[in-house]
Coordinates of C-alpha atoms in Angstrom, one line a residue:
M1 CA -17.3 -46.0 59.2
S2 CA -13.6 -45.7 60.6
H3 CA -13.1 -44.6 64.0
P4 CA -10.6 -44.2 66.5
H5 CA -9.7 -46.7 68.9
P6 CA -7.8 -46.9 72.1
D7 CA -5.0 -48.9 71.1
L8 CA -3.7 -46.9 68.5
G9 CA 0.0 -46.8 68.0
P10 CA 2.4 -44.4 66.3
P11 CA 1.6 -43.8 62.4
P12 CA 4.3 -45.2 60.2
A13 CA 6.2 -43.1 57.9
L14 CA 4.2 -41.2 55.4
P15 CA 4.1 -43.4 52.1
D16 CA 5.1 -41.0 49.0
G17 CA 2.4 -39.2 47.2
G18 CA 0.3 -39.4 50.5
L19 CA -1.1 -36.3 52.8
R20 CA -1.6 -36.7 56.4
I21 CA -4.4 -34.9 58.4
V22 CA -3.6 -34.6 62.3
A23 CA -6.0 -33.0 64.5
L24 CA -4.7 -31.3 67.5
G25 CA -7.7 -30.1 68.4
G26 CA -11.4 -29.4 67.6
L27 CA -12.3 -33.2 67.3
G28 CA -14.9 -33.8 70.3
E29 CA -14.8 -30.4 71.7
I30 CA -15.4 -27.0 70.8
G31 CA -12.5 -24.9 70.7
R32 CA -8.8 -25.7 70.1
N33 CA -9.5 -25.7 66.3
M34 CA -5.9 -26.7 64.8
A35 CA -5.2 -29.5 62.2
V36 CA -1.9 -30.3 60.5
F37 CA -1.4 -31.1 56.9
E38 CA 2.0 -32.7 56.1
Y39 CA 3.2 -33.6 52.5
G40 CA 6.8 -34.4 51.2
G41 CA 7.7 -33.4 54.3
R42 CA 6.6 -29.7 54.6
L43 CA 3.9 -29.0 56.9
L44 CA 0.4 -26.5 56.7
I45 CA -1.7 -25.5 59.9
V46 CA -5.3 -24.7 59.5
D47 CA -5.9 -22.5 62.4
C48 CA -4.8 -22.4 65.7
G49 CA -7.4 -21.2 68.6
V50 CA -8.0 -21.9 72.5
L51 CA -11.2 -23.4 74.0
F52 CA -12.3 -21.9 77.6
P53 CA -12.1 -23.5 80.8
E54 CA -15.0 -25.5 82.5
P55 CA -16.0 -24.9 86.0
D56 CA -14.0 -28.0 87.3
Q57 CA -10.9 -26.4 85.7
P58 CA -10.3 -23.8 88.9
G59 CA -7.7 -21.2 87.9
I60 CA -7.0 -21.8 84.2
D61 CA -7.4 -19.0 81.9
L62 CA -7.2 -20.8 78.5
I63 CA -6.2 -24.2 77.3
L64 CA -4.4 -24.1 74.0
P65 CA -3.2 -27.3 71.7
D66 CA 0.1 -29.2 72.6
F67 CA 2.2 -28.3 69.9
E68 CA 4.9 -31.0 70.4
Y69 CA 3.4 -33.3 67.4
I70 CA 5.1 -30.2 65.6
R71 CA 7.5 -28.9 68.2
D72 CA 10.9 -30.5 66.5
R73 CA 9.6 -29.7 62.9
L74 CA 8.3 -26.0 62.8
D75 CA 10.9 -25.3 60.3
D76 CA 8.7 -27.4 58.0
V77 CA 5.9 -25.1 58.3
E78 CA 5.0 -23.4 55.3
A79 CA 2.0 -21.1 56.5
L80 CA -0.7 -20.8 59.1
V81 CA -3.9 -20.5 57.3
L82 CA -6.7 -18.6 59.8
T83 CA -10.0 -19.3 58.3
H84 CA -11.7 -16.6 60.6
A85 CA -11.1 -14.2 63.9
H86 CA -12.8 -16.4 66.2
E87 CA -11.1 -17.1 69.6
D88 CA -11.1 -21.0 69.4
H89 CA -9.5 -20.4 65.4
I90 CA -6.7 -17.7 66.5
G91 CA -6.2 -17.6 70.1
A92 CA -3.2 -19.8 70.4
V93 CA -1.3 -17.9 67.9
P94 CA 0.4 -16.0 69.9
Y95 CA 1.6 -19.1 71.8
L96 CA 2.4 -20.5 68.7
L97 CA 4.5 -18.1 67.2
R98 CA 6.4 -17.8 70.6
E99 CA 7.9 -21.2 69.4
R100 CA 8.7 -19.5 65.6
R101 CA 7.9 -16.1 65.3
D102 CA 8.3 -15.9 61.7
I103 CA 5.7 -18.5 60.6
P104 CA 3.7 -16.6 57.5
L105 CA 0.2 -15.9 58.8
I106 CA -2.7 -16.3 56.2
G107 CA -6.1 -14.8 56.3
S108 CA -8.2 -11.7 55.4
K109 CA -8.3 -8.8 55.9
L110 CA -10.2 -8.2 59.1
T111 CA -8.8 -11.6 60.7
L112 CA -5.2 -10.7 60.0
A113 CA -6.3 -7.1 61.7
L114 CA -7.8 -8.9 64.7
I115 CA -4.8 -11.3 65.1
E116 CA -2.4 -8.7 64.6
A117 CA -4.1 -6.3 67.7
K118 CA -3.7 -9.4 69.7
L119 CA -0.1 -9.7 69.2
T120 CA 0.8 -6.7 69.6
E121 CA 0.1 -7.3 73.7
H122 CA 2.4 -10.3 73.0
R123 CA 5.0 -7.8 71.6
I124 CA 5.1 -10.3 68.3
Q125 CA 5.3 -8.5 64.7
P126 CA 4.0 -11.1 62.3
T127 CA 4.5 -12.3 58.9
K128 CA 1.5 -12.0 57.5
T129 CA -0.4 -12.4 53.7
E130 CA -3.7 -11.0 53.2
V131 CA -5.7 -13.2 50.8
V132 CA -9.2 -12.5 49.8
E133 CA -12.0 -15.0 48.4
G134 CA -11.5 -16.5 44.7
E135 CA -7.5 -16.1 45.3
R136 CA -5.5 -19.2 44.9
H137 CA -1.7 -18.7 46.8
R138 CA 0.6 -21.7 46.9
F139 CA 3.0 -22.1 50.3
G140 CA 5.6 -25.0 49.2
P141 CA 3.8 -27.9 47.9
F142 CA 0.0 -26.6 49.2
D143 CA -1.7 -24.7 46.5
C144 CA -4.6 -23.0 48.7
E145 CA -7.7 -21.3 47.1
F146 CA -9.9 -19.5 49.2
L147 CA -13.5 -19.4 49.1
A148 CA -15.9 -16.7 50.9
V149 CA -18.3 -18.5 53.5
N150 CA -20.7 -16.6 55.6
H151 CA -20.3 -16.8 59.4
S152 CA -20.7 -14.7 62.7
I153 CA -18.1 -13.1 61.8
P154 CA -16.8 -10.8 58.5
D155 CA -14.5 -12.3 55.9
A156 CA -14.7 -15.7 57.4
L157 CA -13.0 -18.3 54.5
A158 CA -13.0 -21.8 53.5
V159 CA -9.8 -23.2 52.1
A160 CA -9.6 -26.1 49.4
I161 CA -5.9 -27.4 49.6
R162 CA -4.7 -29.1 46.5
T163 CA -1.6 -31.5 46.6
P164 CA -0.8 -34.3 44.0
A165 CA -2.3 -36.5 46.8
G166 CA -5.6 -34.8 45.9
I167 CA -8.2 -31.9 47.0
V168 CA -9.2 -31.3 50.8
L169 CA -11.9 -28.8 51.5
H170 CA -12.0 -27.3 54.6
T171 CA -15.2 -25.5 55.3
G172 CA -14.1 -23.7 58.7
D173 CA -17.0 -22.4 60.4
F174 CA -19.6 -21.3 57.6
R175 CA -24.0 -21.1 57.5
M176 CA -25.9 -20.4 54.4
D177 CA -27.6 -17.1 55.3
Q178 CA -29.3 -16.3 52.4
L179 CA -29.9 -12.7 53.4
P180 CA -26.7 -12.0 55.1
S181 CA -26.7 -8.1 56.9
D182 CA -23.3 -7.8 54.9
G183 CA -24.6 -9.3 51.8
R184 CA -21.3 -11.7 51.8
L185 CA -23.0 -15.4 50.6
T186 CA -21.5 -18.3 50.8
D187 CA -19.6 -19.5 47.8
L188 CA -22.1 -22.4 47.1
G189 CA -20.7 -21.8 43.3
G190 CA -17.0 -22.7 44.4
F191 CA -18.3 -25.6 46.3
A192 CA -19.9 -26.6 43.6
R193 CA -17.1 -26.7 41.1
L194 CA -14.7 -28.0 43.5
G195 CA -17.1 -31.1 43.3
T196 CA -16.8 -31.1 39.7
E197 CA -13.2 -31.1 39.9
G198 CA -13.3 -33.9 42.6
V199 CA -13.1 -33.5 46.0
D200 CA -11.2 -36.4 48.1
L201 CA -11.8 -34.8 51.5
L202 CA -14.4 -32.9 53.1
M203 CA -13.8 -31.6 56.4
S204 CA -16.8 -29.8 57.3
D205 CA -18.1 -27.8 60.2
S206 CA -20.6 -30.3 62.8
T207 CA -21.0 -27.5 65.5
N208 CA -25.4 -27.4 64.4
A209 CA -25.2 -30.9 62.7
E210 CA -27.7 -32.2 65.4
V211 CA -30.0 -29.0 64.6
P212 CA -32.6 -30.0 61.7
G213 CA -33.3 -27.7 58.4
F214 CA -31.6 -23.8 57.8
V215 CA -30.3 -21.6 60.2
T216 CA -32.6 -18.2 60.9
S217 CA -31.0 -15.1 58.4
E218 CA -29.3 -12.6 60.8
R219 CA -31.6 -10.0 59.1
E220 CA -34.6 -11.3 61.8
I221 CA -32.6 -10.1 64.6
G222 CA -32.1 -6.5 63.8
P223 CA -36.0 -5.6 64.3
V224 CA -35.9 -7.9 67.6
I225 CA -33.0 -5.8 69.1
D226 CA -34.5 -2.6 67.8
E227 CA -37.8 -3.1 69.9
V228 CA -35.7 -4.4 73.3
I229 CA -34.0 -0.9 72.6
R230 CA -37.3 1.3 71.6
T231 CA -39.1 -0.4 74.9
S232 CA -36.9 -0.2 77.2
E233 CA -37.1 2.6 80.2
Q234 CA -33.6 3.1 81.2
R235 CA -30.1 1.5 80.7
V236 CA -29.6 -1.1 77.7
I237 CA -26.8 -3.6 78.8
V238 CA -26.1 -5.8 75.8
A239 CA -23.7 -8.5 76.3
S240 CA -22.0 -10.1 73.2
F241 CA -18.8 -12.3 72.1
A242 CA -16.0 -9.1 71.1
S243 CA -15.9 -10.3 67.7
H244 CA -19.6 -10.3 66.7
V245 CA -19.0 -7.3 64.6
H246 CA -22.5 -7.7 62.8
R247 CA -24.4 -7.8 66.0
I248 CA -22.7 -4.9 67.2
Q249 CA -23.5 -3.1 64.0
Q250 CA -27.3 -4.1 64.6
V251 CA -27.1 -2.6 68.1
M252 CA -25.3 0.4 67.0
D253 CA -28.2 1.0 64.6
A254 CA -31.0 1.1 66.6
A255 CA -29.2 2.7 69.6
A256 CA -28.5 5.9 66.6
K257 CA -32.4 5.1 65.3
H258 CA -33.8 5.7 69.4
G259 CA -31.2 8.3 69.9
R260 CA -29.4 6.8 72.4
K261 CA -25.7 6.8 72.7
V262 CA -23.2 3.8 73.1
A263 CA -20.5 3.0 75.3
L264 CA -17.9 -0.5 74.9
V265 CA -17.3 -2.0 78.3
G266 CA -14.2 -4.1 78.1
R267 CA -10.8 -4.0 76.3
S268 CA -11.2 -6.7 73.9
M269 CA -14.4 -5.2 73.0
V270 CA -12.9 -2.0 72.4
R271 CA -9.9 -3.6 70.8
N272 CA -12.1 -5.4 68.2
M273 CA -14.5 -2.6 67.2
G274 CA -12.0 -0.3 66.5
V275 CA -10.3 -2.2 64.8
A276 CA -13.7 -3.1 62.3
R277 CA -14.4 0.5 62.5
D278 CA -10.8 1.2 60.8
L279 CA -11.3 -1.0 58.3
G280 CA -15.0 -0.5 57.3
Y281 CA -16.4 -3.8 58.4
L282 CA -18.5 -1.5 61.2
K283 CA -20.5 1.9 60.3
V284 CA -20.5 4.1 63.2
P285 CA -22.7 7.2 63.0
P286 CA -20.8 10.1 64.1
E287 CA -21.0 11.0 67.9
L288 CA -22.4 7.7 68.7
I289 CA -19.7 6.4 70.8
V290 CA -19.4 7.7 74.0
D291 CA -16.2 6.5 76.8
S292 CA -17.5 4.3 79.2
R293 CA -16.1 6.2 82.1
D294 CA -18.4 8.8 81.4
I295 CA -21.9 7.0 81.4
E296 CA -23.1 8.0 84.8
E297 CA -23.4 11.6 83.0
W298 CA -26.0 10.1 81.0
P299 CA -29.4 9.9 81.5
P300 CA -30.4 5.9 81.6
E301 CA -32.9 6.2 79.1
D302 CA -30.3 7.5 76.9
V303 CA -27.5 4.7 77.1
V304 CA -26.5 1.3 75.4
L305 CA -23.7 -0.7 76.7
V306 CA -22.4 -3.2 75.1
C307 CA -19.8 -5.5 76.7
T308 CA -18.5 -8.8 76.9
G309 CA -19.8 -11.8 79.2
S310 CA -22.8 -13.5 76.9
Q311 CA -20.7 -16.8 78.4
G312 CA -21.0 -16.1 82.0
E313 CA -17.2 -15.7 82.1
P314 CA -15.9 -15.1 85.6
M315 CA -14.0 -11.7 84.8
A316 CA -16.0 -10.8 81.9
A317 CA -17.8 -7.4 82.3
L318 CA -21.4 -8.7 82.8
S319 CA -20.4 -11.5 85.5
R320 CA -18.5 -8.7 87.4
M321 CA -21.9 -6.3 87.0
A322 CA -24.1 -9.6 88.1
N323 CA -21.8 -10.2 91.4
R324 CA -21.8 -6.0 92.0
D325 CA -18.2 -5.8 91.5
H326 CA -17.4 -3.3 88.7
P327 CA -18.0 0.4 88.2
I328 CA -21.4 0.2 86.1
R329 CA -23.9 -0.7 88.6
V330 CA -27.0 -2.8 87.3
A331 CA -30.1 -0.7 88.7
Q332 CA -33.8 -1.1 89.1
G333 CA -35.7 -0.9 85.8
D334 CA -32.6 -1.8 83.2
T335 CA -32.8 -4.2 80.8
V336 CA -29.9 -6.5 80.0
L337 CA -29.4 -8.2 76.5
L338 CA -28.0 -11.5 76.0
A339 CA -26.9 -11.5 72.1
S340 CA -25.2 -14.6 71.7
S341 CA -25.8 -18.5 71.3
L342 CA -24.9 -20.6 74.2
V343 CA -21.4 -22.2 74.3
P344 CA -21.9 -26.1 75.5
G345 CA -20.6 -26.5 78.7
N346 CA -21.4 -23.1 80.1
E347 CA -25.3 -23.2 80.7
T348 CA -24.9 -22.9 84.5
A349 CA -22.6 -19.9 84.3
V350 CA -24.9 -18.0 82.6
N351 CA -27.7 -18.7 84.5
K352 CA -25.7 -17.7 87.5
V353 CA -25.9 -14.6 85.7
I354 CA -29.0 -14.1 84.3
N355 CA -30.1 -14.6 88.6
G356 CA -27.5 -12.1 89.4
L357 CA -28.9 -9.3 87.3
T358 CA -32.6 -10.1 87.6
R359 CA -31.6 -9.8 91.5
W360 CA -30.6 -6.3 90.9
G361 CA -33.6 -5.3 89.6
A362 CA -32.9 -6.2 85.6
R363 CA -34.8 -7.5 82.7
V364 CA -32.8 -10.1 80.7
V365 CA -33.8 -11.0 77.4
H366 CA -31.8 -13.5 75.9
K367 CA -32.5 -16.5 73.6
G368 CA -34.6 -18.4 75.7
N369 CA -37.5 -15.9 75.3
A370 CA -36.8 -14.1 72.8
K371 CA -35.2 -13.8 69.0
V372 CA -31.5 -12.3 69.5
H373 CA -29.3 -14.4 68.2
V374 CA -28.7 -16.6 65.3
S375 CA -26.0 -19.5 65.2
G376 CA -23.1 -18.7 62.9
H377 CA -22.7 -22.3 62.0
A378 CA -24.7 -24.3 59.3
A379 CA -27.6 -26.5 60.2
A380 CA -28.4 -30.3 59.3
G381 CA -30.3 -29.1 56.1
E382 CA -27.2 -26.7 55.2
L383 CA -24.5 -29.2 55.8
L384 CA -26.7 -31.7 53.7
Y385 CA -26.6 -29.1 51.0
V386 CA -22.9 -28.7 51.0
L387 CA -22.4 -32.7 50.9
N388 CA -24.6 -32.7 47.7
L389 CA -22.8 -29.7 46.5
T390 CA -19.2 -31.0 46.7
R391 CA -19.9 -34.9 46.6
P392 CA -16.8 -35.8 48.8
S393 CA -15.0 -39.2 47.9
N394 CA -14.0 -39.0 51.5
F395 CA -15.5 -37.2 54.8
M396 CA -14.1 -36.2 58.0
P397 CA -16.4 -34.4 60.4
V398 CA -14.8 -31.7 62.4
H399 CA -15.5 -28.3 64.7
G400 CA -17.4 -30.2 67.3
E401 CA -18.4 -32.4 70.3
W402 CA -18.8 -35.9 69.8
R403 CA -22.9 -36.3 69.1
H404 CA -22.1 -33.5 66.6
L405 CA -19.5 -35.4 64.4
R406 CA -21.7 -38.7 64.9
A407 CA -24.4 -36.7 63.6
H408 CA -22.6 -35.0 60.8
A409 CA -21.2 -38.8 59.4
K410 CA -24.7 -39.6 59.5
L411 CA -25.5 -36.8 56.9
A412 CA -22.6 -38.0 54.9
A413 CA -23.7 -41.4 54.7
L414 CA -27.4 -40.4 53.8
T415 CA -25.5 -38.7 50.6
G416 CA -23.9 -41.7 49.2
V417 CA -20.6 -41.1 51.2
P418 CA -19.6 -44.9 51.5
D419 CA -19.5 -46.1 55.3
D420 CA -15.7 -47.1 54.8
H421 CA -14.8 -43.5 53.2
I422 CA -16.1 -41.9 56.4
V423 CA -13.3 -41.4 59.1
I424 CA -14.7 -40.1 62.4
A425 CA -11.1 -39.4 64.4
E426 CA -10.6 -37.2 67.7
D427 CA -7.7 -35.1 68.7
G428 CA -4.3 -36.9 67.7
V429 CA -5.6 -39.0 65.5
V430 CA -3.6 -39.2 62.2
V431 CA -5.7 -39.4 59.2
D432 CA -3.4 -40.4 55.7
L433 CA -5.1 -40.0 52.5
V434 CA -3.4 -42.2 50.5
D435 CA -4.2 -43.4 46.6
G436 CA -7.8 -41.7 47.0
R437 CA -8.8 -43.4 50.3
A438 CA -8.8 -41.7 53.8
R439 CA -7.8 -44.0 56.7
I440 CA -6.9 -44.2 60.3
V441 CA -3.5 -45.2 60.6
G442 CA -2.2 -44.5 64.1
A443 CA -2.2 -41.2 66.9
V444 CA -0.2 -38.9 68.7
H445 CA -0.2 -37.2 71.6
A446 CA -2.7 -33.9 71.4
G447 CA -3.2 -33.2 75.2
Y448 CA -4.5 -30.4 77.1
V449 CA -1.6 -27.4 77.7
Y450 CA -3.2 -25.3 80.7
V451 CA -2.5 -21.5 80.8
D452 CA -2.6 -19.8 84.2
G453 CA -1.4 -16.5 84.4
S454 CA 2.2 -16.2 83.2
S455 CA 2.8 -20.2 83.2
V456 CA 2.1 -22.3 80.2
G457 CA 2.2 -26.1 80.4
E458 CA 3.3 -25.7 83.9
I459 CA -0.3 -27.1 85.2
T460 CA -1.3 -30.6 85.0
D461 CA -3.8 -32.8 85.1
T462 CA -2.8 -33.9 88.5
S463 CA -2.5 -30.1 89.5
L464 CA -6.1 -29.8 88.5
K465 CA -7.7 -32.8 90.4
D466 CA -5.4 -31.4 93.8
R467 CA -7.3 -28.0 93.2
R468 CA -10.7 -29.7 93.0
I469 CA -10.0 -31.8 96.0
L470 CA -9.3 -28.8 97.9
G471 CA -12.0 -26.4 96.5
D472 CA -14.4 -29.7 97.3
E473 CA -13.1 -31.0 100.6
G474 CA -10.4 -28.4 101.5
F475 CA -7.0 -29.6 103.8
I476 CA -6.0 -31.5 106.4
S477 CA -2.1 -30.7 107.7
V478 CA -0.2 -32.9 110.2
V479 CA 3.2 -31.9 111.3
V480 CA 5.4 -34.7 113.1
V481 CA 9.1 -34.4 114.5
V482 CA 10.6 -37.9 114.1
D483 CA 14.7 -39.1 115.7
S484 CA 16.2 -39.2 112.4
N485 CA 17.8 -42.2 113.8
T486 CA 15.5 -44.4 115.2
G487 CA 12.5 -43.2 113.6
K488 CA 10.2 -42.7 117.0
L489 CA 7.8 -39.7 117.6
M490 CA 9.5 -36.8 119.0
G491 CA 6.6 -34.3 118.7
G492 CA 3.6 -33.8 117.2
P493 CA 1.6 -34.7 115.9
E494 CA 0.0 -31.3 115.4
I495 CA -2.7 -30.7 113.1
H496 CA -4.2 -28.2 111.0
A497 CA -7.2 -27.7 108.5
R498 CA -8.7 -25.6 106.4
G499 CA -12.0 -26.0 104.7
S500 CA -12.7 -29.7 106.0
G501 CA -15.5 -28.8 108.1
I502 CA -14.3 -30.6 110.5
D503 CA -14.3 -29.3 114.4
P504 CA -10.5 -28.9 115.3
A505 CA -11.6 -30.0 119.1
Q506 CA -12.0 -33.5 117.2
F507 CA -8.4 -33.9 115.8
E508 CA -7.3 -33.9 119.6
Q509 CA -9.2 -37.2 120.1
F510 CA -7.8 -38.7 117.2
I511 CA -4.1 -37.9 117.9
P512 CA -3.4 -41.0 119.9
Q513 CA -4.3 -43.1 117.1
I514 CA -1.3 -41.2 115.0
Q515 CA 0.8 -41.2 117.9
K516 CA 0.3 -45.8 117.9
A517 CA 0.4 -45.8 114.0
L518 CA 4.0 -44.2 114.1
E519 CA 5.3 -46.4 117.3
E520 CA 4.6 -49.5 115.0
K521 CA 6.4 -48.1 112.4
A522 CA 9.4 -47.0 114.6
A523 CA 9.1 -50.8 116.3
D524 CA 9.4 -51.8 112.9
G525 CA 12.7 -50.0 112.4
V526 CA 11.0 -47.4 109.7
M527 CA 13.0 -44.5 109.5
D528 CA 12.2 -43.6 106.0
T529 CA 10.3 -39.7 106.0
Q530 CA 8.8 -40.9 103.2
E531 CA 7.2 -44.3 104.6
I532 CA 6.5 -42.4 107.9
R533 CA 4.2 -39.7 105.7
R534 CA 2.3 -42.4 104.1
A535 CA 1.3 -43.8 107.8
V536 CA 0.5 -40.7 108.4
R537 CA -1.8 -40.4 105.3
R538 CA -3.0 -43.5 105.7
T539 CA -4.1 -42.9 109.1
V540 CA -5.6 -39.5 109.2
G541 CA -7.8 -40.1 105.8
R542 CA -9.1 -43.3 107.2
W543 CA -10.3 -41.9 110.4
V544 CA -11.8 -38.5 108.2
S545 CA -13.5 -41.2 105.9
D546 CA -14.8 -43.4 108.5
T547 CA -16.0 -40.5 110.9
Y548 CA -16.8 -37.9 108.3
R549 CA -17.1 -39.4 105.1
R550 CA -15.2 -37.0 103.4
R551 CA -11.5 -37.0 101.3
P552 CA -9.8 -34.0 102.1
M553 CA -5.9 -33.4 100.9
I554 CA -3.8 -34.9 103.5
I555 CA -0.4 -33.0 103.5
P556 CA 2.3 -35.0 106.4
V557 CA 5.1 -33.2 107.0
V558 CA 7.7 -35.1 108.6
L559 CA 10.9 -33.3 110.6
E560 CA 13.5 -35.1 111.8
V561 CA 16.3 -34.4 114.4

């Protein structure tokens, strides 16, 4: 079982007839899914998604894959295949198209419609090719066959990539719901046919590799949602992903059945559901939808609100309602339904929202106390089924944190894939498929690119470290005036502090220590302002640490006269 090594160097040249695979995101994390395939000097990209920030990344809006590996080769990109329209698979597309606007986008009808709506906001008109399951299309040396897979959004696809190096089956995100609400099954027959033809490398969704058995059918959720809406005495507020068409359909059906109106809250929710309705993926009963701005005119018992915020995102509608920072006020007797799974790492944020809503008197129904969501990702039993159907010569788990990738690798070994044919990679690790064997051959840089407001890539890990220090410990600024010729102290020090928790009066007692340190530097003939700043920082830092056991950011300012 091959695995990454911290000392991996740059990869060698790709051998003739070999296929190279480099994941720029999605390995060791839930999000940023992006894989680059290279054959004969040409590139094919599968997915281009974002990762959402964690609490220790303050101020960050989105995290993108690093395009540096392909930046000088964008003209070699034949196409960008999008397996489905979740943000962790399409969210970074606008940022990639800023660098080359005519990269052909390949995807299903709904996927392309949702990404086109997103690109409109970025003033980008994409070049696109719509595909359906069962079709084969050639993009340069890449012969791509598309297969239907069931997921928590309609129109998801797997892609089989054929080159002279062999067949790679990339499942995308999938599950094997045998009674899907839209009747669209995962194409197990197609998987089996590919297995008979010979899958040289299987790249398969690992998110639920630790979960035993099979995922519950989507149809079992409908009656629970119906019961929640039927028994609620006042408003029902449903929080879901803005792309979960199946779940919104179930909510609308239940609302219509019980005589309630539905209001969509949030720009992304309104946009996505509008696209899904126009394309026929969302069936909306007549006169069911009302404008959220008019919602207060309706009796609470006649209303269902559908909004974003099921993951505790700070700026999403539900979080703002919990914080009393939204025009819609949660009131005693309201019911809030969190109709989505919990993305790993979001537990604290979601619990904070639940507590905030409960504080205002709402009853909160979530996955922990009711069956209101099923995962869109295959559990271990389904993953074993696919491994046995496809019988891959080589296996590479994708889409998951490290524990998911390891668990999926163990499943592959149980089905008979030899250990030395199982490749566990991480972002940036280069895997070559040559002569029927997949091997790790090197690594390229694949770091985080942070989006902060309108800036892309300007925030670094050092900047984030500074933000964390400022948030946790505050800062102390020290202003001193020195003689430019002698380095002697001419004025100050003047000390200002914010968020440090230190009484300003205490600084008065400490000023003589700073003066003494600077006098010693001047006596040693030190006139360099950088060295004087370092002396101030060391002196203040040592005093604060010894006295208060704290480590605020210290900002020395040296003025020369």
